[in-house]
PDB file of C-alpha atoms in Angstrom:
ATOM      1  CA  UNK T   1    -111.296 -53.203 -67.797  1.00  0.00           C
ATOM      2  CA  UNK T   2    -109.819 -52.311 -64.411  1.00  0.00           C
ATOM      3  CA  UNK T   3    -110.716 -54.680 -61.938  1.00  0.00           C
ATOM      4  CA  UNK T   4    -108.717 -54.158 -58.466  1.00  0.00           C
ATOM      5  CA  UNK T   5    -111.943 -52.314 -57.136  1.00  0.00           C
ATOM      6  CA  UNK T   6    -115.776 -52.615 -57.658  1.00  0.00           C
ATOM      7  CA  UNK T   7    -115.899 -49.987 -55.313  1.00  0.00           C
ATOM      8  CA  UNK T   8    -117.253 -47.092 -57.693  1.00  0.00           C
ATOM      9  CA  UNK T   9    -116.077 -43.235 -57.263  1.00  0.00           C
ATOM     10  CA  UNK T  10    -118.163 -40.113 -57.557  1.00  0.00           C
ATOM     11  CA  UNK T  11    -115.788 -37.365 -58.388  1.00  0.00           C
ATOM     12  CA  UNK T  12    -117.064 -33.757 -58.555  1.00  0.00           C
ATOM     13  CA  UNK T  13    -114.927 -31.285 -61.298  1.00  0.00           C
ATOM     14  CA  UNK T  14    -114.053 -27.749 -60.695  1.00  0.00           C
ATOM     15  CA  UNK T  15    -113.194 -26.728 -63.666  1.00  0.00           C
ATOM     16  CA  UNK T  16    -111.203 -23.097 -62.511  1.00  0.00           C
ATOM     17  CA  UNK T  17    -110.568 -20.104 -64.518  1.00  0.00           C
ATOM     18  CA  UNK T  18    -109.196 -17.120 -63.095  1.00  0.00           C
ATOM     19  CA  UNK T  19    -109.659 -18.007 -60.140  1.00  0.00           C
ATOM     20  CA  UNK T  20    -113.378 -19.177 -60.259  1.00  0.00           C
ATOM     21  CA  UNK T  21    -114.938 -22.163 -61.062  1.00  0.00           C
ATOM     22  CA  UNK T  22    -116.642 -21.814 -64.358  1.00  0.00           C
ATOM     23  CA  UNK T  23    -118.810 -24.533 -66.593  1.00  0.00           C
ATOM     24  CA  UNK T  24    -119.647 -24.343 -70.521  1.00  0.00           C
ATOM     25  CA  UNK T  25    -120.388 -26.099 -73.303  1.00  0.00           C
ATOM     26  CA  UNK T  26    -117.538 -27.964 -74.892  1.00  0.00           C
ATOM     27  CA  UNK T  27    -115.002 -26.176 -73.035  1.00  0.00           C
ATOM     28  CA  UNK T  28    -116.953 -22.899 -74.640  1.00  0.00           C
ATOM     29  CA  UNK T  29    -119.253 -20.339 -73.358  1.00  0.00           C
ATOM     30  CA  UNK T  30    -118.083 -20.590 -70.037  1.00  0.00           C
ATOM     31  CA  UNK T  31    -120.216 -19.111 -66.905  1.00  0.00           C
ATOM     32  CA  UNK T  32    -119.011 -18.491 -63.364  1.00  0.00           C
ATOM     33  CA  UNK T  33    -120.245 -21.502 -60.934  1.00  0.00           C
ATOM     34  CA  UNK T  34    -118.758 -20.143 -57.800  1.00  0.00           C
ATOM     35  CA  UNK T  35    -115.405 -20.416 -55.497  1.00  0.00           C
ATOM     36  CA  UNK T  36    -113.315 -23.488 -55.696  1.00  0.00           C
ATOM     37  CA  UNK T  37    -112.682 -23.649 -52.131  1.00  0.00           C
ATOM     38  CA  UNK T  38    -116.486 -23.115 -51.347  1.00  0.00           C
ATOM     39  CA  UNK T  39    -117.276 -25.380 -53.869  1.00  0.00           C
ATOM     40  CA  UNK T  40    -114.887 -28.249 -52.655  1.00  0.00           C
ATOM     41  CA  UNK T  41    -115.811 -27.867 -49.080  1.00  0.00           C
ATOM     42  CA  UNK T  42    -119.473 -28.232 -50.410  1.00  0.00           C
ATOM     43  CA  UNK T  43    -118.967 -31.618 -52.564  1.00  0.00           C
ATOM     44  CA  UNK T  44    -116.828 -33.055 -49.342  1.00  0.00           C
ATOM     45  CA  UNK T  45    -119.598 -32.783 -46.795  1.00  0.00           C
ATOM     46  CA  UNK T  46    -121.792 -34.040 -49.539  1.00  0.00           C
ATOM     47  CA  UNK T  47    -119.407 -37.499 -49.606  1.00  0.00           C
ATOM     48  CA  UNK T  48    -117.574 -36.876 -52.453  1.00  0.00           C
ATOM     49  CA  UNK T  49    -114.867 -39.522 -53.189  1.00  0.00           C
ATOM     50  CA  UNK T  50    -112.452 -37.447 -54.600  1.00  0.00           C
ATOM     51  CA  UNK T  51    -112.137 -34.066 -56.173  1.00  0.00           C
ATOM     52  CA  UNK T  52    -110.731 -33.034 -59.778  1.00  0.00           C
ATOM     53  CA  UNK T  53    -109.575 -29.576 -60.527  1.00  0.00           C
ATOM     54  CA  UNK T  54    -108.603 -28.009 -64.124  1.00  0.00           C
ATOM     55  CA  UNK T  55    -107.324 -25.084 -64.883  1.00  0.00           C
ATOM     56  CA  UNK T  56    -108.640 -24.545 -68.426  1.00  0.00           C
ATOM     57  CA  UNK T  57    -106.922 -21.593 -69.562  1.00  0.00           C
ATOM     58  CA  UNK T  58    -103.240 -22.489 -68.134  1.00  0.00           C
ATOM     59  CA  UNK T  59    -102.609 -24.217 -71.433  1.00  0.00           C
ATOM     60  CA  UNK T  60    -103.703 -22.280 -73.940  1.00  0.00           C
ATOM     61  CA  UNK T  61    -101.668 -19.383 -71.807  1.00  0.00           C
ATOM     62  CA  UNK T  62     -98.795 -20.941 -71.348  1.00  0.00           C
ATOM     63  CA  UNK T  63     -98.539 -21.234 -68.235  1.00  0.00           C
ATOM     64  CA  UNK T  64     -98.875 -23.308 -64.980  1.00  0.00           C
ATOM     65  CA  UNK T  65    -101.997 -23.531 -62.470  1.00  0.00           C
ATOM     66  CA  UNK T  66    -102.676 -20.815 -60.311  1.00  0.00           C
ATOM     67  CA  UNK T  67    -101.069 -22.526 -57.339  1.00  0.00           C
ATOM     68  CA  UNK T  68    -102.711 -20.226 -54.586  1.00  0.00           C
ATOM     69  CA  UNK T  69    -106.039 -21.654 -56.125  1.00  0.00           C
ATOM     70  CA  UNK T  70    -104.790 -25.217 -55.338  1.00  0.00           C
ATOM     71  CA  UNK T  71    -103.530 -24.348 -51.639  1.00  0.00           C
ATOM     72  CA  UNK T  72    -106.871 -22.599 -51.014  1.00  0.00           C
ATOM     73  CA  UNK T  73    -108.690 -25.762 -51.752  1.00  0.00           C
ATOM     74  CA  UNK T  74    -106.352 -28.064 -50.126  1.00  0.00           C
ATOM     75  CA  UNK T  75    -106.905 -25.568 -46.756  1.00  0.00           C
ATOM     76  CA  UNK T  76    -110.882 -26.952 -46.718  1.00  0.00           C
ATOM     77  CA  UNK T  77    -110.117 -30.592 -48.433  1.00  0.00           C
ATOM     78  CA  UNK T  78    -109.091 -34.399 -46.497  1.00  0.00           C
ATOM     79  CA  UNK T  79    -110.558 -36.620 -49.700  1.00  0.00           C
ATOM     80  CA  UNK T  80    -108.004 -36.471 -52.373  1.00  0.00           C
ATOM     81  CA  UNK T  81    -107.547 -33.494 -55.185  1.00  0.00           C
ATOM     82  CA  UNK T  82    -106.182 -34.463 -58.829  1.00  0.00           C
ATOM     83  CA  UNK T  83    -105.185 -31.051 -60.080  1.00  0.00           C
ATOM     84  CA  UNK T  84    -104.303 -30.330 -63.768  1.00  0.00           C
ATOM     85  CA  UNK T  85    -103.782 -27.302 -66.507  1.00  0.00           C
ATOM     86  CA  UNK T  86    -100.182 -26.417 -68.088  1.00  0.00           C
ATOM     87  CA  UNK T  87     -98.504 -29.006 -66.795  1.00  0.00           C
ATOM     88  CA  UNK T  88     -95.818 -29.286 -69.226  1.00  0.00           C
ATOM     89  CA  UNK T  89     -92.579 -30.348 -66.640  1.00  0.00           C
ATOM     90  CA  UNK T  90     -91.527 -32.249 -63.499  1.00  0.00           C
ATOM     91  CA  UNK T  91     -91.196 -29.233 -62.109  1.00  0.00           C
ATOM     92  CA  UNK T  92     -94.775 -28.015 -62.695  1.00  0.00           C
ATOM     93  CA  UNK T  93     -96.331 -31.476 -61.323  1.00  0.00           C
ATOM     94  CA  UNK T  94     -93.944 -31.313 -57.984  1.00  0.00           C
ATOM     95  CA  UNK T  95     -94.971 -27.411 -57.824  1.00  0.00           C
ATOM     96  CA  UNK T  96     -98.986 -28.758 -57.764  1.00  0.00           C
ATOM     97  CA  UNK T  97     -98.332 -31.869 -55.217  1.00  0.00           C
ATOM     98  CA  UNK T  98     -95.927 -29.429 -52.732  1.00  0.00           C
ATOM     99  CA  UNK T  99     -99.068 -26.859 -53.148  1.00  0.00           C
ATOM    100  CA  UNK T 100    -101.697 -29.648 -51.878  1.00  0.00           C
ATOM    101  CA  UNK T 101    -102.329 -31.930 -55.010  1.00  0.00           C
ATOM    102  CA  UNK T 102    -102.374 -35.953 -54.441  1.00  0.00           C
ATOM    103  CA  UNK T 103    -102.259 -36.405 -58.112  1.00  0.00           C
ATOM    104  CA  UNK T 104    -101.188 -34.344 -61.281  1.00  0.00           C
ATOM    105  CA  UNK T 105    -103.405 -34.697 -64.798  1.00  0.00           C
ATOM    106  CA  UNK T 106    -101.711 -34.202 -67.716  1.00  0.00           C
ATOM    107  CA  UNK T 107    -103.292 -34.182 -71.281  1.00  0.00           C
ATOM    108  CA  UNK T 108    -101.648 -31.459 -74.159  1.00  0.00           C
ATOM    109  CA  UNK T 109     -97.649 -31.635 -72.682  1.00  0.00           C
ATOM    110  CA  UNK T 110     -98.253 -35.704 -73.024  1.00  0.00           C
ATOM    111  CA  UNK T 111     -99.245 -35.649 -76.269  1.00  0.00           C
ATOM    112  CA  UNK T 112     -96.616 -33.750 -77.563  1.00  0.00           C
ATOM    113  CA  UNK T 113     -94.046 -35.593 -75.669  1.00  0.00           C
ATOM    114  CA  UNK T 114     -95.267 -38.908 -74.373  1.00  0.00           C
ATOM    115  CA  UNK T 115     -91.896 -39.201 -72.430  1.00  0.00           C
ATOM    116  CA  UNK T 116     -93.248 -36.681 -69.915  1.00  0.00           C
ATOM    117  CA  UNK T 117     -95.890 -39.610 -68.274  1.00  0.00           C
ATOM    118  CA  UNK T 118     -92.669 -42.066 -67.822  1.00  0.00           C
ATOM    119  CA  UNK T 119     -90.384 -39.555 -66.303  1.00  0.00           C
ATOM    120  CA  UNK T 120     -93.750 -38.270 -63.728  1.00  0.00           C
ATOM    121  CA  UNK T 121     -94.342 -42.081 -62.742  1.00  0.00           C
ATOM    122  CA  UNK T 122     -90.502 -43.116 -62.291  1.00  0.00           C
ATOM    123  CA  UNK T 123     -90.674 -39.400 -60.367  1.00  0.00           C
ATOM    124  CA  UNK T 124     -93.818 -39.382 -58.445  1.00  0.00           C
ATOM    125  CA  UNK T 125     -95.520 -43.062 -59.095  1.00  0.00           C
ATOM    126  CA  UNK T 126     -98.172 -44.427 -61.443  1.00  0.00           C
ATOM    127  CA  UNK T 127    -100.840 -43.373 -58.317  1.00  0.00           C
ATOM    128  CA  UNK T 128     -99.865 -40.071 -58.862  1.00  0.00           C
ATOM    129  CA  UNK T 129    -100.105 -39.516 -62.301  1.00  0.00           C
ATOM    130  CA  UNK T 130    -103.313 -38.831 -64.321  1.00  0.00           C
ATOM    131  CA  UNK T 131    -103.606 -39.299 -68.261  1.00  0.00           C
ATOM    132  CA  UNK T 132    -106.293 -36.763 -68.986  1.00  0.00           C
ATOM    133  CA  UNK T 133    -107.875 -37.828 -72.978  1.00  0.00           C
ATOM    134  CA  UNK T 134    -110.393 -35.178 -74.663  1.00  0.00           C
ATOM    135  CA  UNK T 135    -111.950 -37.515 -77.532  1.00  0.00           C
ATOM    136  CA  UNK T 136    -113.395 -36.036 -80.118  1.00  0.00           C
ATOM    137  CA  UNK T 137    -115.936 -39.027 -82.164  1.00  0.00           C
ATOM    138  CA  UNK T 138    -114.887 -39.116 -85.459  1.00  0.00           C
ATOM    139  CA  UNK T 139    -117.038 -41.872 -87.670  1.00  0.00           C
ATOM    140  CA  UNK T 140    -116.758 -45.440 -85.489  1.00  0.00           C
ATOM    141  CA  UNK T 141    -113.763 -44.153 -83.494  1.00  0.00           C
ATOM    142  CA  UNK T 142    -112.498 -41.030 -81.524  1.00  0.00           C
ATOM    143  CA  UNK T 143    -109.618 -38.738 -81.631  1.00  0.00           C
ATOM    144  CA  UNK T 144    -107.826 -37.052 -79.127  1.00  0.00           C
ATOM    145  CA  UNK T 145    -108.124 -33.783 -79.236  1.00  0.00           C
ATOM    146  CA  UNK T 146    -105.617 -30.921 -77.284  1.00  0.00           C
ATOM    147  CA  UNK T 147    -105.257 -27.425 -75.766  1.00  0.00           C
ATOM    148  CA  UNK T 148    -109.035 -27.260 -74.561  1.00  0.00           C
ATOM    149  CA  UNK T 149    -110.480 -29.128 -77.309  1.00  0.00           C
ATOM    150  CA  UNK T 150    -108.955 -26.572 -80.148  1.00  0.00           C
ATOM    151  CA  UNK T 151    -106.377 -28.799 -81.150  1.00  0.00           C
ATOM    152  CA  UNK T 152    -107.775 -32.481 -82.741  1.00  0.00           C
ATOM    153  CA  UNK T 153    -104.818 -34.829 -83.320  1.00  0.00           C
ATOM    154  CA  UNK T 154    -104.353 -37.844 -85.352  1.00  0.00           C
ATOM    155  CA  UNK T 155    -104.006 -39.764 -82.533  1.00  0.00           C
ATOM    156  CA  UNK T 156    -107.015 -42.436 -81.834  1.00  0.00           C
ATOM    157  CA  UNK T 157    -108.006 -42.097 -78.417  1.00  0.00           C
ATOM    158  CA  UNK T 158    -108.270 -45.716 -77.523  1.00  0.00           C
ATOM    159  CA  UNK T 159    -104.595 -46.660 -79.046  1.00  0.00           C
ATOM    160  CA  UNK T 160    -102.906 -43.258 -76.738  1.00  0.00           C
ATOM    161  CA  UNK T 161    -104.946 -44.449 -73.610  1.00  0.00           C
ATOM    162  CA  UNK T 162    -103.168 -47.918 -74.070  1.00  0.00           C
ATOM    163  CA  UNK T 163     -99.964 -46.206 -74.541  1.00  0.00           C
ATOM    164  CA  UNK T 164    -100.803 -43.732 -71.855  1.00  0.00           C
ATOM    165  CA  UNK T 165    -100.983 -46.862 -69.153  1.00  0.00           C
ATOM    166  CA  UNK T 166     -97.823 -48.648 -70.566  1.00  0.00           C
ATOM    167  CA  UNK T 167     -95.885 -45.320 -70.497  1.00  0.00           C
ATOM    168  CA  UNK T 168     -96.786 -45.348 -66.662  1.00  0.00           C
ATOM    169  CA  UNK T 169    -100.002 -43.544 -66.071  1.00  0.00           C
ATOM    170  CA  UNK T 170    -101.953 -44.723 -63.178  1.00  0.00           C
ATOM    171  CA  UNK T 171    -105.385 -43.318 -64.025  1.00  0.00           C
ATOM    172  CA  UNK T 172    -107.247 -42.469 -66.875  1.00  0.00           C
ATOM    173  CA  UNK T 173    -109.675 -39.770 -67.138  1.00  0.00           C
ATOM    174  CA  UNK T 174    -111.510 -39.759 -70.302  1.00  0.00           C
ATOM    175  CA  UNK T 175    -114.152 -36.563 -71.562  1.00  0.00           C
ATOM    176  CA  UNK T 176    -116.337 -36.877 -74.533  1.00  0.00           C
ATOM    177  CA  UNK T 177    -115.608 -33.178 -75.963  1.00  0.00           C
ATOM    178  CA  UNK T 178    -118.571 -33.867 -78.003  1.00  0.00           C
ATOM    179  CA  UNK T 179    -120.877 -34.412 -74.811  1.00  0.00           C
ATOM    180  CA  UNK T 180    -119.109 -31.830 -72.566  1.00  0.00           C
ATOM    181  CA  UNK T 181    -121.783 -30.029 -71.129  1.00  0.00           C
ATOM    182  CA  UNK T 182    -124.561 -31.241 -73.104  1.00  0.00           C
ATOM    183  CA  UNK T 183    -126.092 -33.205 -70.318  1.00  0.00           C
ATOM    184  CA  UNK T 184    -127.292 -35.411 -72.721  1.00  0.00           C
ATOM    185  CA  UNK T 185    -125.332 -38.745 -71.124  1.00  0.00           C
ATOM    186  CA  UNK T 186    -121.308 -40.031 -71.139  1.00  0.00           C
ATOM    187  CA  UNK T 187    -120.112 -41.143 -74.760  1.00  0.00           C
ATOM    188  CA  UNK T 188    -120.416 -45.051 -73.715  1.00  0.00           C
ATOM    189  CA  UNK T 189    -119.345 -46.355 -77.069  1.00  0.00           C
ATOM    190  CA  UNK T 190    -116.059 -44.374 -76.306  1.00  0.00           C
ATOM    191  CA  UNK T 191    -115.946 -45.347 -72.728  1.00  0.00           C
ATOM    192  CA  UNK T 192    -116.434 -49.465 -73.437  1.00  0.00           C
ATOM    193  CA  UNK T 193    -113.927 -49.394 -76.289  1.00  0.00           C
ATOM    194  CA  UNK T 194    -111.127 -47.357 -73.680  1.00  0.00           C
ATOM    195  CA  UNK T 195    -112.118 -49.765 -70.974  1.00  0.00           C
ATOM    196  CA  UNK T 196    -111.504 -52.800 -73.088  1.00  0.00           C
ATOM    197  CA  UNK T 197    -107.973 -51.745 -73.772  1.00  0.00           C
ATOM    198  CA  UNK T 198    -106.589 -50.600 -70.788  1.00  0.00           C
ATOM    199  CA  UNK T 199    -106.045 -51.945 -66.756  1.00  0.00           C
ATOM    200  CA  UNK T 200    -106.114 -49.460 -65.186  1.00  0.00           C
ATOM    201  CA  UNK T 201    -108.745 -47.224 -63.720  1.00  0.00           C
ATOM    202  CA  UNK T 202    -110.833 -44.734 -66.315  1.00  0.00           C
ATOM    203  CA  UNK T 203    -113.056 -41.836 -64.796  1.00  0.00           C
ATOM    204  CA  UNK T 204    -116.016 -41.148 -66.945  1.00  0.00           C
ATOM    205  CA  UNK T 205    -116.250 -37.807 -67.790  1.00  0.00           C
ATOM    206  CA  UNK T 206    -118.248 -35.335 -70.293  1.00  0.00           C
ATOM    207  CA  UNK T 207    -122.536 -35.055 -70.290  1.00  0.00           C
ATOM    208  CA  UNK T 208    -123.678 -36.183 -67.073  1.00  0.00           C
ATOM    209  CA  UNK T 209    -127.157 -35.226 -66.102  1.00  0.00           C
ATOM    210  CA  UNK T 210    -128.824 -38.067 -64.035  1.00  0.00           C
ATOM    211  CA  UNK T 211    -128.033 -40.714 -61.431  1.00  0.00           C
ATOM    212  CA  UNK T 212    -129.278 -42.755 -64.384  1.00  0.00           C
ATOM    213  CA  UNK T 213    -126.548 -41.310 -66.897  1.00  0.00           C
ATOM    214  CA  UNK T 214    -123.915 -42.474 -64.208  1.00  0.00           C
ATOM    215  CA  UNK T 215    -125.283 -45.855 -63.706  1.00  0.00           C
ATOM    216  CA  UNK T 216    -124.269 -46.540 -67.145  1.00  0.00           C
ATOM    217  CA  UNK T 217    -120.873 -44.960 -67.451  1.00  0.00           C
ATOM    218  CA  UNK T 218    -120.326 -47.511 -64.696  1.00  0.00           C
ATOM    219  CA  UNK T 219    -122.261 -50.388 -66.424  1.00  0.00           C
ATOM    220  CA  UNK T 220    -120.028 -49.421 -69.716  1.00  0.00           C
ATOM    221  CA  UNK T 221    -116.593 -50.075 -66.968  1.00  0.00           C
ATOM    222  CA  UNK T 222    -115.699 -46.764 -65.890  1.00  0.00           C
ATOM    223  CA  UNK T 223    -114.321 -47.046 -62.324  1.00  0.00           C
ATOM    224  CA  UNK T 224    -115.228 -43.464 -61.828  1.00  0.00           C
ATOM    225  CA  UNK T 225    -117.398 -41.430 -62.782  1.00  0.00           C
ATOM    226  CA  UNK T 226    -117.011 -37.161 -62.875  1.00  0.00           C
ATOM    227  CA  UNK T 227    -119.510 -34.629 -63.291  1.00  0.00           C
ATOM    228  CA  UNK T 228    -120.046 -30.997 -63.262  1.00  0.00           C
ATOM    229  CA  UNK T 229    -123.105 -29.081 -64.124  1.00  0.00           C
ATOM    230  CA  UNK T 230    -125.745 -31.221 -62.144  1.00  0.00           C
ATOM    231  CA  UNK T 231    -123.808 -30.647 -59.057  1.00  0.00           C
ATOM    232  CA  UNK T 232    -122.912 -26.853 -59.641  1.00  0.00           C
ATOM    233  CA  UNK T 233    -126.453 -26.667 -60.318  1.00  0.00           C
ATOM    234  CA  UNK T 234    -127.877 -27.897 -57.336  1.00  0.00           C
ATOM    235  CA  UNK T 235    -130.273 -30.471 -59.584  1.00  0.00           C
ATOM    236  CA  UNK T 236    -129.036 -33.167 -57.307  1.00  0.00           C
ATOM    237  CA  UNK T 237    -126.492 -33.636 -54.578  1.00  0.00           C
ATOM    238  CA  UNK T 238    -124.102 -36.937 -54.390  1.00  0.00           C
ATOM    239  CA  UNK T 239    -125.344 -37.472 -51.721  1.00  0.00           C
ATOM    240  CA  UNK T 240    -128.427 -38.441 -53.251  1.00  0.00           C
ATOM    241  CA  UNK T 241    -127.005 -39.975 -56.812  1.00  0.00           C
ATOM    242  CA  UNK T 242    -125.037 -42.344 -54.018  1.00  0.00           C
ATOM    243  CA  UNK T 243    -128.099 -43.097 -52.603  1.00  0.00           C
ATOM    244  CA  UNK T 244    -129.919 -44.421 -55.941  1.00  0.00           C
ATOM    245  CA  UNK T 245    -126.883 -46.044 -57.706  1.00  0.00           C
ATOM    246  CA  UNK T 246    -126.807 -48.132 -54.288  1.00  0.00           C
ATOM    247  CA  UNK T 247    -129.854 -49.136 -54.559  1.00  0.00           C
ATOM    248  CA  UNK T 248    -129.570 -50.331 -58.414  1.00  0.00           C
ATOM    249  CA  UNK T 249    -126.871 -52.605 -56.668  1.00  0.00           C
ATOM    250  CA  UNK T 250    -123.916 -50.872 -57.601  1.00  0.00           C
ATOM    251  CA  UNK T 251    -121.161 -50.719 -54.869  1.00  0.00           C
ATOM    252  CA  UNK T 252    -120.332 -46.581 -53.707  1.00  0.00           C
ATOM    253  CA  UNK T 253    -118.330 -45.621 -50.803  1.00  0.00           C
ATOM    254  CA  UNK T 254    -120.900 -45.409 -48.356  1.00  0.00           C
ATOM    255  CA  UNK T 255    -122.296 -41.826 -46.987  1.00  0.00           C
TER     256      UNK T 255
END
């Protein structure tokens, strides 16, 4: 597990299609949860750490981001923005960070050519790049699984987030596909075993409901810890999930 920091980060996802910001059920049935830019300005003045923005249909498009999206949001953002969705190049990654991006996710283009995360970190540095992992639970392990969860590879999730960090990725952010949306709590079997093999940061990701849920992605080792619904929703602000994770002793960037 990483442990530079004991500093924990909140990190709200805007997960952006067409434009708008839009929240299903793994990656399915997706309904419209506002304007990124809104949105982002929103989380900020609620003390977000960080924000993470997907495009979830550049992939299976073929395509990059919508970069106007990404300048739109950088126009009402100072906390940093990890932006990802069809990033397939160098080209496509310098294209996000020259349109406002601090740091480029990558997740379908890696797996097909693992290459691409060395060439972005000898390019852009290990701070700036992102290994994005969908893992699918399959019996006592997990799979990764591609192109918006359609795809599920051979790969074992654990074994490419260990060759993710050697290959030079600086950041892991790891979704439970099978808890995506659920709000039924973060896959922590998946995020101890991922934390045990890796040193670098891992962002929880995938079934948050609670300030409780959170607590334990970050009692499992998750450095990080992203979620969606609960804040799209209004059911809580982070302002106030900062407030009771301090108090439970655990160490947040402070409001």
């Amino acid at each position: 597990m990483n442990t530079l920091s004991t500093t924990r980060r909140l990190i709200p996802c805007l997960d952006v299609r067409d434009g708008r910001v839009v929240k299903g059920v793994r990656f399915a049935s997706l309904r419209d949860a506002g304007d990124p830019a809104q949105r982002a300005a929103i989380y900020e003045a609620q003390d977000a750490d960080e924000i993470v923005m997907l495009d979830v249909s550049a992939t299976l498009e073929g395509r990059p981001a919508l970069l106007e999206t990404v300048r739109a949001v950088r126009r009402v953002l100072s906390i940093p923005l990890t932006v990802g969705g069809g990033v397939r190049t160098i080209d496509d990654a310098q294209a996000l960070l020259n349109a406002g991006a601090d740091k480029v996710s990558v997740n379908s283009a890696a797996v097909r050519g693992p290459s691409l995360l060395a060439r972005l970190s000898d390019r852009f540095g290990a701070q700036c790049v992102v290994l994005a992992i969908d893992a699918v639970a399959t019996g006592d392990s997990w799979r990764v699984a591609t192109r918006s969860g359609s795809t599920l590879e051979t790969l074992d999730a654990a074994d490419w987030a260990s060759q993710g960090e050697a290959l030079g990725a600086g950041e892991i952010l790891l979704t439970s596909f099978d808890r995506d949306g659920t709000r039924s709590g973060y896959d922590l079997g998946l995020l101890r075993t991922v934390c045990a093999r890796v040193g670098i940061p891992v962002i929880a990701s995938g079934g948050a409901s609670s300030a409780e849920h959170i607590a334990q992605a970050f009692d499992a080792g998750a450095d990080a810890a992203l979620a969606a619904s609960i804040f799209h929703d209004n059911d809580t602000s982070i302002r106030e999930v900062k407030r009771l994770l301090a108090a439970r002793g655990i160490e947040v960037r402070p409001c």
